Each structure stands twice: as C-alpha cells, then as structure tokens.
Coordinates of C-alpha atoms in Angstrom, one line a residue:
M1 CA -37.2 135.2 9.3
S2 CA -34.2 137.2 10.5
A3 CA -31.2 137.8 8.3
S4 CA -28.2 135.6 9.0
E5 CA -24.6 136.7 9.1
K6 CA -22.6 136.1 5.9
P7 CA -20.4 133.0 6.4
K8 CA -16.6 133.3 6.3
N9 CA -15.6 129.8 5.2
K10 CA -16.4 128.6 1.7
P11 CA -16.4 125.1 0.3
N12 CA -13.0 124.3 -1.0
R13 CA -14.7 122.8 -4.1
P14 CA -18.1 124.6 -4.6
F15 CA -19.2 122.1 -7.3
F16 CA -22.6 120.5 -6.4
S17 CA -24.1 120.1 -9.9
S18 CA -26.0 116.9 -10.5
G19 CA -24.2 116.5 -13.9
P20 CA -21.6 116.9 -15.0
C21 CA -20.6 116.4 -11.3
A22 CA -17.6 117.3 -9.3
K23 CA -14.2 115.8 -10.3
R24 CA -12.6 113.4 -7.9
P25 CA -10.7 115.0 -5.0
G26 CA -7.2 116.0 -6.0
W27 CA -8.0 116.0 -9.8
T28 CA -5.9 118.2 -12.1
T29 CA -5.4 118.3 -15.8
G30 CA -2.3 116.2 -15.2
A31 CA -4.6 113.2 -14.9
L32 CA -5.0 113.5 -18.7
S33 CA -1.3 113.5 -19.5
N34 CA -1.3 110.0 -20.8
A35 CA -4.3 110.4 -23.1
L36 CA -3.8 109.0 -26.5
T37 CA -4.5 112.3 -28.3
G38 CA -3.7 112.6 -32.0
R39 CA -4.0 108.8 -32.5
S40 CA -6.8 106.7 -33.9
H41 CA -9.0 104.9 -31.5
R42 CA -8.7 102.0 -33.9
S43 CA -4.9 101.8 -33.6
P44 CA -3.6 98.9 -31.5
E45 CA -2.8 101.3 -28.7
G46 CA -6.3 102.9 -29.0
R47 CA -8.0 99.6 -28.9
E48 CA -6.0 98.5 -25.9
R49 CA -6.9 101.7 -24.0
L50 CA -10.6 101.2 -24.7
K51 CA -10.5 97.5 -23.8
H52 CA -8.7 98.5 -20.6
A53 CA -11.6 100.8 -19.7
I54 CA -14.0 97.9 -20.1
T55 CA -11.8 95.5 -18.2
L56 CA -11.3 97.9 -15.3
T57 CA -15.1 98.6 -15.3
H58 CA -15.7 94.9 -14.8
E59 CA -13.3 94.9 -11.8
V60 CA -14.5 98.1 -10.1
L61 CA -18.2 97.4 -10.5
R62 CA -17.8 93.7 -9.6
V63 CA -19.8 92.8 -12.8
P64 CA -21.1 89.2 -12.6
E65 CA -19.6 86.4 -14.8
G66 CA -21.2 86.3 -18.3
Y67 CA -22.2 90.0 -18.4
K68 CA -20.8 92.1 -21.2
I69 CA -20.0 95.9 -21.3
A70 CA -20.2 98.2 -24.2
L71 CA -18.8 101.8 -24.4
L72 CA -21.3 103.8 -26.3
P73 CA -22.0 107.3 -27.7
G74 CA -24.5 109.7 -26.4
S75 CA -23.9 109.5 -22.6
D76 CA -26.5 107.6 -20.5
T77 CA -29.2 108.7 -22.9
G78 CA -27.6 106.9 -25.8
A79 CA -27.1 103.8 -23.8
V80 CA -30.7 103.6 -22.6
E81 CA -32.0 104.3 -26.2
L82 CA -29.7 101.6 -27.6
A83 CA -31.1 99.1 -25.2
M84 CA -34.7 100.0 -25.9
W85 CA -34.4 100.1 -29.7
N86 CA -32.5 96.8 -29.8
L87 CA -34.3 94.7 -27.2
L88 CA -37.9 95.9 -26.7
G89 CA -40.8 94.5 -28.7
A90 CA -40.3 90.8 -28.1
R91 CA -42.6 91.0 -25.1
P92 CA -45.0 93.5 -23.7
V93 CA -43.4 96.2 -21.6
D94 CA -44.0 98.1 -18.3
V95 CA -42.3 101.5 -18.2
L96 CA -42.0 103.2 -14.8
A97 CA -41.3 106.9 -14.3
W98 CA -41.0 109.2 -11.3
D99 CA -38.7 111.9 -12.7
V100 CA -38.1 113.8 -15.9
F101 CA -35.8 111.3 -17.5
G102 CA -38.0 108.3 -16.7
R103 CA -40.7 110.1 -18.5
V104 CA -38.4 110.5 -21.6
W105 CA -38.1 106.7 -21.7
L106 CA -41.9 106.4 -21.2
R107 CA -42.6 108.7 -24.1
D108 CA -40.1 107.0 -26.4
V109 CA -41.8 103.6 -25.8
A110 CA -45.3 105.1 -26.3
E111 CA -44.7 107.6 -29.1
E112 CA -41.5 106.6 -31.0
L113 CA -41.4 102.8 -30.8
K114 CA -45.2 102.7 -30.4
L115 CA -45.1 99.4 -28.7
P116 CA -48.6 97.8 -28.5
G117 CA -49.9 97.0 -25.0
A118 CA -47.2 99.0 -23.3
R119 CA -48.2 99.9 -19.7
T120 CA -47.0 103.1 -18.1
M121 CA -46.7 103.8 -14.4
D122 CA -46.0 107.5 -13.7
A123 CA -45.8 108.9 -10.2
E124 CA -45.9 112.5 -9.1
P125 CA -42.6 114.2 -7.9
G126 CA -41.8 112.9 -4.5
H127 CA -43.3 109.5 -5.0
L128 CA -42.6 106.0 -6.5
P129 CA -45.3 104.2 -8.5
D130 CA -46.7 101.0 -6.9
L131 CA -43.9 98.6 -7.6
S132 CA -46.1 95.6 -6.6
K133 CA -48.1 96.1 -9.8
V134 CA -45.1 95.5 -12.1
D135 CA -45.6 92.4 -14.2
F136 CA -42.2 90.7 -14.7
A137 CA -43.6 88.5 -17.5
R138 CA -43.1 91.7 -19.4
D139 CA -39.9 93.7 -20.0
V140 CA -39.5 96.5 -17.4
V141 CA -37.8 99.9 -18.0
F142 CA -37.1 102.1 -15.0
T143 CA -34.7 104.6 -13.6
W144 CA -33.1 103.5 -10.3
N145 CA -32.5 107.0 -9.0
G146 CA -34.6 109.9 -10.3
T147 CA -32.0 112.6 -10.7
T148 CA -34.5 115.4 -10.9
T149 CA -36.8 114.4 -8.0
G150 CA -34.3 112.7 -5.7
V151 CA -36.5 109.7 -5.4
R152 CA -35.0 106.2 -5.7
V153 CA -36.0 102.6 -5.4
P154 CA -34.7 101.5 -1.9
N155 CA -33.4 98.2 -3.2
A156 CA -33.9 95.5 -5.8
D157 CA -36.0 93.1 -3.6
W158 CA -39.1 93.9 -5.8
I159 CA -37.4 92.3 -8.8
P160 CA -37.8 88.5 -8.9
D161 CA -35.0 86.2 -9.8
D162 CA -37.3 84.0 -12.0
R163 CA -38.6 86.9 -14.1
Q164 CA -39.4 86.2 -17.7
G165 CA -38.9 89.6 -19.1
L166 CA -35.8 91.8 -19.1
T167 CA -35.1 94.6 -16.7
I168 CA -33.6 97.7 -18.3
C169 CA -32.3 100.1 -15.7
D170 CA -31.1 103.7 -16.1
A171 CA -28.7 103.8 -13.1
T172 CA -26.6 106.8 -14.0
S173 CA -27.2 108.8 -10.9
A174 CA -27.4 105.8 -8.5
L175 CA -24.2 103.9 -9.5
M176 CA -21.4 104.1 -7.0
G177 CA -23.7 105.7 -4.4
Q178 CA -26.1 102.9 -3.7
T179 CA -25.8 99.1 -3.7
I180 CA -27.2 97.7 -6.9
D181 CA -27.6 93.9 -7.3
L182 CA -26.6 93.4 -10.9
N183 CA -28.1 89.9 -10.9
K184 CA -31.5 91.6 -10.8
I185 CA -30.7 93.8 -13.8
D186 CA -30.4 92.7 -17.4
V187 CA -29.3 96.0 -18.9
L188 CA -27.7 98.7 -16.6
T189 CA -26.7 102.0 -18.1
Y190 CA -24.8 105.0 -16.9
S191 CA -22.6 107.9 -17.9
W192 CA -19.1 108.8 -16.8
Q193 CA -20.1 112.3 -15.8
K194 CA -21.9 111.3 -12.5
A195 CA -20.3 109.3 -9.8
F196 CA -16.9 109.2 -11.5
G197 CA -16.8 112.9 -12.1
A198 CA -15.4 112.3 -15.5
E199 CA -16.2 114.1 -18.7
A200 CA -19.6 113.7 -20.5
A201 CA -20.7 112.4 -23.9
H202 CA -20.0 108.7 -23.4
G203 CA -22.2 106.0 -21.9
M204 CA -22.0 102.4 -20.8
A205 CA -24.3 99.5 -21.1
I206 CA -23.8 96.4 -19.0
M207 CA -25.8 93.5 -20.4
S208 CA -26.7 90.2 -18.7
P209 CA -26.6 86.8 -20.5
R210 CA -30.4 87.0 -20.7
A211 CA -30.1 90.4 -22.5
L212 CA -27.4 89.1 -24.8
E213 CA -29.6 86.1 -25.7
R214 CA -32.5 88.4 -26.5
L215 CA -30.1 90.5 -28.7
A216 CA -28.9 87.4 -30.6
S217 CA -32.4 85.8 -31.1
Y218 CA -34.6 88.9 -31.7
T219 CA -34.8 91.4 -34.5
P220 CA -37.1 94.4 -34.0
A221 CA -39.6 95.3 -36.7
W222 CA -38.2 98.9 -37.0
P223 CA -34.9 100.0 -38.5
I224 CA -32.1 100.6 -36.0
P225 CA -30.3 104.0 -36.2
R226 CA -26.6 103.6 -36.9
L227 CA -25.5 104.9 -33.5
F228 CA -27.6 102.2 -31.9
R229 CA -26.6 99.3 -34.1
I230 CA -24.7 96.5 -32.4
K231 CA -25.8 93.8 -34.8
N232 CA -24.7 93.2 -38.4
R233 CA -26.7 91.0 -40.8
G234 CA -28.5 89.5 -37.8
E235 CA -25.3 88.7 -35.8
I236 CA -24.1 90.5 -32.6
V237 CA -21.0 92.6 -33.3
H238 CA -19.1 91.1 -30.4
D239 CA -16.2 93.6 -30.9
V240 CA -18.4 96.3 -29.3
F241 CA -18.0 94.5 -26.0
E242 CA -14.2 94.4 -26.5
G243 CA -13.7 98.2 -26.9
V244 CA -14.4 98.6 -30.6
T245 CA -16.7 101.5 -30.5
I246 CA -19.6 102.3 -32.8
N247 CA -18.3 105.8 -33.5
T248 CA -15.2 107.8 -32.6
P249 CA -14.8 108.3 -28.8
S250 CA -12.8 111.1 -27.2
M251 CA -9.5 109.6 -25.9
L252 CA -9.2 112.5 -23.5
C253 CA -12.6 111.5 -22.0
V254 CA -11.5 107.9 -21.9
E255 CA -8.4 108.8 -20.0
D256 CA -10.5 110.8 -17.6
Y257 CA -12.8 107.9 -17.0
L258 CA -9.8 105.6 -16.4
D259 CA -8.6 108.1 -13.8
G260 CA -12.0 108.0 -12.1
L261 CA -11.9 104.2 -12.0
N262 CA -8.4 104.1 -10.6
W263 CA -9.4 106.6 -7.9
V264 CA -12.3 104.3 -6.9
K265 CA -9.8 101.4 -6.6
E266 CA -7.4 103.5 -4.5
I267 CA -10.0 104.6 -1.9
G268 CA -11.3 101.1 -1.3
G269 CA -13.6 100.3 -4.2
I270 CA -17.4 100.6 -4.6
D271 CA -18.0 100.0 -0.9
A272 CA -16.0 103.2 -0.2
T273 CA -17.8 105.3 -2.7
I274 CA -21.2 104.1 -1.3
A275 CA -20.0 105.0 2.2
R276 CA -18.9 108.5 1.0
A277 CA -22.3 109.2 -0.6
H278 CA -24.1 107.9 2.4
A279 CA -22.1 110.2 4.8
N280 CA -22.7 113.2 2.5
A281 CA -26.4 112.6 2.2
E282 CA -26.7 112.1 6.0
T283 CA -25.1 115.5 6.5
L284 CA -27.5 117.2 4.1
Y285 CA -30.7 115.5 5.2
G286 CA -29.8 116.3 8.8
W287 CA -29.7 120.0 7.9
I288 CA -33.0 119.6 6.1
E289 CA -34.6 118.2 9.2
R290 CA -33.4 121.1 11.3
T291 CA -34.4 123.8 8.8
P292 CA -38.0 125.0 8.8
W293 CA -38.1 126.5 5.3
V294 CA -37.2 123.3 3.4
E295 CA -38.1 119.7 3.3
A296 CA -36.9 116.7 1.3
L297 CA -38.9 116.2 -1.9
P298 CA -39.2 112.4 -1.5
V299 CA -42.2 111.7 0.8
D300 CA -41.0 108.3 2.0
P301 CA -37.5 108.5 3.8
K302 CA -36.7 105.0 2.4
T303 CA -36.8 106.4 -1.1
R304 CA -34.6 109.4 -0.6
S305 CA -31.6 109.6 -2.9
E306 CA -28.1 109.6 -1.5
T307 CA -26.7 111.3 -4.5
S308 CA -29.1 113.8 -6.1
V309 CA -30.8 115.3 -3.1
A310 CA -33.9 117.3 -4.1
I311 CA -35.2 119.9 -1.7
R312 CA -38.5 121.9 -1.8
F313 CA -39.2 125.3 -0.3
V314 CA -42.0 125.1 2.2
E315 CA -42.0 128.5 4.0
P316 CA -45.7 129.5 4.2
D317 CA -45.1 133.2 3.7
L318 CA -43.1 132.5 0.5
L319 CA -45.6 130.0 -0.9
A320 CA -48.5 132.3 -0.2
L321 CA -47.0 134.8 -2.7
G322 CA -47.4 132.3 -5.6
E323 CA -45.1 130.3 -7.8
A324 CA -43.6 133.2 -9.7
K325 CA -42.3 134.9 -6.5
A326 CA -41.1 131.6 -5.1
L327 CA -39.2 130.9 -8.3
A328 CA -37.6 134.4 -8.2
V329 CA -36.3 133.6 -4.7
Q330 CA -34.9 130.3 -5.9
N331 CA -33.2 131.9 -8.9
D332 CA -31.8 134.8 -6.8
M333 CA -30.5 132.4 -4.2
V334 CA -28.7 130.4 -6.9
R335 CA -27.2 133.5 -8.4
I336 CA -26.1 134.9 -5.0
L337 CA -24.3 131.6 -4.2
A338 CA -22.6 131.5 -7.6
S339 CA -21.5 135.2 -7.4
E340 CA -19.9 134.5 -4.1
K341 CA -18.3 131.3 -5.5
A342 CA -19.8 129.5 -2.6
A343 CA -21.8 127.0 -4.6
F344 CA -22.7 126.4 -8.3
D345 CA -25.7 124.9 -10.0
L346 CA -28.0 124.3 -7.1
G347 CA -31.4 125.2 -8.6
A348 CA -34.2 122.6 -8.8
Y349 CA -34.6 121.0 -12.2
R350 CA -37.0 122.8 -14.5
G351 CA -40.6 121.7 -14.0
M352 CA -39.9 120.3 -10.5
P353 CA -41.2 121.8 -7.2
I354 CA -39.4 125.0 -6.4
G355 CA -36.3 124.6 -4.3
L356 CA -32.8 123.2 -4.6
R357 CA -30.9 120.1 -5.9
I358 CA -27.6 119.3 -4.4
W359 CA -25.3 116.5 -5.6
C360 CA -23.9 114.3 -2.7
G361 CA -22.2 111.7 -4.8
P362 CA -18.8 110.2 -3.9
T363 CA -16.6 112.8 -5.5
V364 CA -18.0 115.4 -3.2
E365 CA -16.2 116.0 0.1
K366 CA -18.3 116.0 3.3
A367 CA -16.3 119.0 4.6
D368 CA -17.5 121.0 1.6
L369 CA -21.1 120.1 2.3
L370 CA -20.6 121.2 5.9
D371 CA -19.2 124.5 4.7
L372 CA -22.1 124.9 2.3
L373 CA -24.8 124.7 4.9
P374 CA -24.4 128.2 6.4
W375 CA -24.2 129.7 2.9
L376 CA -27.6 128.2 2.1
E377 CA -29.1 129.9 5.2
W378 CA -27.5 133.2 4.3
A379 CA -28.3 133.1 0.6
Y380 CA -31.9 132.2 1.3
A381 CA -32.3 135.2 3.7
E382 CA -30.7 137.5 1.1
A383 CA -32.9 136.2 -1.7
R384 CA -36.0 136.7 0.5
S385 CA -35.1 140.2 1.3
K386 CA -34.4 141.0 -2.3
N387 CA -37.9 140.0 -3.2
G388 CA -39.5 142.0 -0.4
L389 CA -40.1 139.2 2.2

C-alpha cells in the first residue's frame, strides 16, 4: 500500500463521536442564553420549561395519541432500566442483543432481576439474531440500532400488531435517523446526546397505552430504586409525564435539548433528519465499498446502521500480524487524526472488531464527511508505516 498525500481540506466540524455527538450545525453557546439557571426546576417557570420539552417532543417525534413521555435521569441507560424494573416480570421475556448495550440489558434481566424463564438471543458482531424466533406472547427487550456494531433492525415489520407482551426498545442511536413505527413499540427510550446533539445525562421514555396499563396494574416483586420510581403507594405518579422530574435536571441541558428540537422543526422535521442521516451514510458506505482495506461490520446490507457506521479493518497483511499489531494501527490512526484536528473519536468500541466507528447522524454535515474521507486514507497509511507495514 503506497503512502498517500496529506490532504489540505479538513472537515469544518471534525466531530464524529457516536456519543455525545456533534452539536447541530450553527450551534453556539448563545443557544443556552435563555436557560433557567439559578432557578428551581419546581418553580412555575421551571415546570413550564420542562413541560414544554415534553410537548415539543410529542410534536417533533409525531408521538401517537395516548402515549406519554417522561423526562428521566441517567440518560438512555436510566430510561431503559426504569422500564425494565417497573414493567418486566408480569410475563416471560425475550431479550435480544447484537451489541454491547443490548448485552447490558440481557445481563440485567438474567443476573439482576433474575427473571425465571427469560430467553436470550445474542448474535455475534455484524449479525442480528433470528427475529422469527421471537415470541410476542412474551415481553421483548431489544436495541433498535446497535451503536457499537452498526447493526440495526431494518424495520418493525417483524413486530405484530396483536402482540400480547410489551416491546421495550432502546432506540437512542436510531431515533431521528431511521423511520420507527411507534405503534409497534410500547416503551421507546433515548438520550438527548445522540441525534439532537444536545448535552448528556438525561433520558426519555415514551410509553404506549399498553405500557401504561401494565404500569398501573402490575407491581414487581422487587423493590424499585428511587431513581426508577414512577409509582407511589401503588398509583402512577402522573406528574412525571407532565414535566415533574424524579430528581433535579440540569436546566442548561433542558435548554440545549429544546434548541435541538427547534432545529429539527426548522429544517423540516423528522423526515428531514432521516434524509440527512441517509445521505451521510450513503456517502460513507460508498467509500467503504471503494476501499480495499475496510469493510462494513454488518454482514447484511439491509441491517447497516445509517447513524453509527461500524467499519472493520480487513487488509490481509495487517491481520496476519495479529490483533495487537492491528489494534496499534487503529489507535495510532485515531491519534494522528486527532492531532491534526481532522477527526475526533473514531476508534471502534472496545471489544468490537478492530477498525473505526463514525457517526453519520443528522447533526453531521455531508460536506464534513466528504472532507474526512481523504484523511482516513492518509492516516491509515501513516499508521501502517509507523508500525512497520
């Protein structure tokens, strides 16, 4: 492999982390100027701001009638855990995993909640489990888009309308980048730090009428941690779905989330964000197809993520030297790009096949991805040379 010439043009915004993700185009700290800092979130103004975040979320995400939204602590992780601790146990459960975070939910069901009869379906990186084997008489927990593997479910057609169990979906890295039929989902969770490019630490749970009925009628056998408690003396705390939070939120973060929601409205709504993610992913996958030393981690093209694109190194000369040397090339490549301020945070997630992970969500500009591509070529050649290849 011959060395390539160092590129001249750098991405205007070299931020390709898969979380926290790039801020929306044009963002400055001025977006936070109206934040209700120094005031209680329980003041009338604070409660109005939090309720506005929920109302605007309903509008932007086109949430179906009867669904309720809660603003929760602990980012997407807290939202998923709250759903599992409050809702699981009434029926047997199937837990699906094809990335690191899906395996976290799998482990929590098996080792923390210790649900009897739980079935687990765990696929190797690059693959989905066999979705035809899912039993919808059971509750089903799954991650729509595997952030660490770049593998996603292609659609919701595999979920029946007449299911008996609940579907609990971690959608944090799929939302706004892929069409999700909320009528197929009973609990959808996400964090602000992904598609909206807002600050981290807060999560959202969107619950269907079926999930709310379960919440009202079922009490788990285990004690519920305070941060997951949305019932009091057996009754749903309905204020949680009106902006009264379980613990103290950051009003700076709330303002940032509102800014992200308003940006989505300004550019044409969720259809526009999906189109942006699609164009970004198409650009990157086109480069992957043309580049002999990489391939997309997802085996089936229909399951390739359009937000968190996972790439594995496949050059035979590199792989023949063993995992340690390949990892050294990956890490050196990431450091070279960062030192040049051409791209940040591109390394594959720990434990995943050696390669890269590049966020293509809607806050990323296609022009920046186009400017990134020659830097990838150059940095890989530099990292190879540094490691004696």
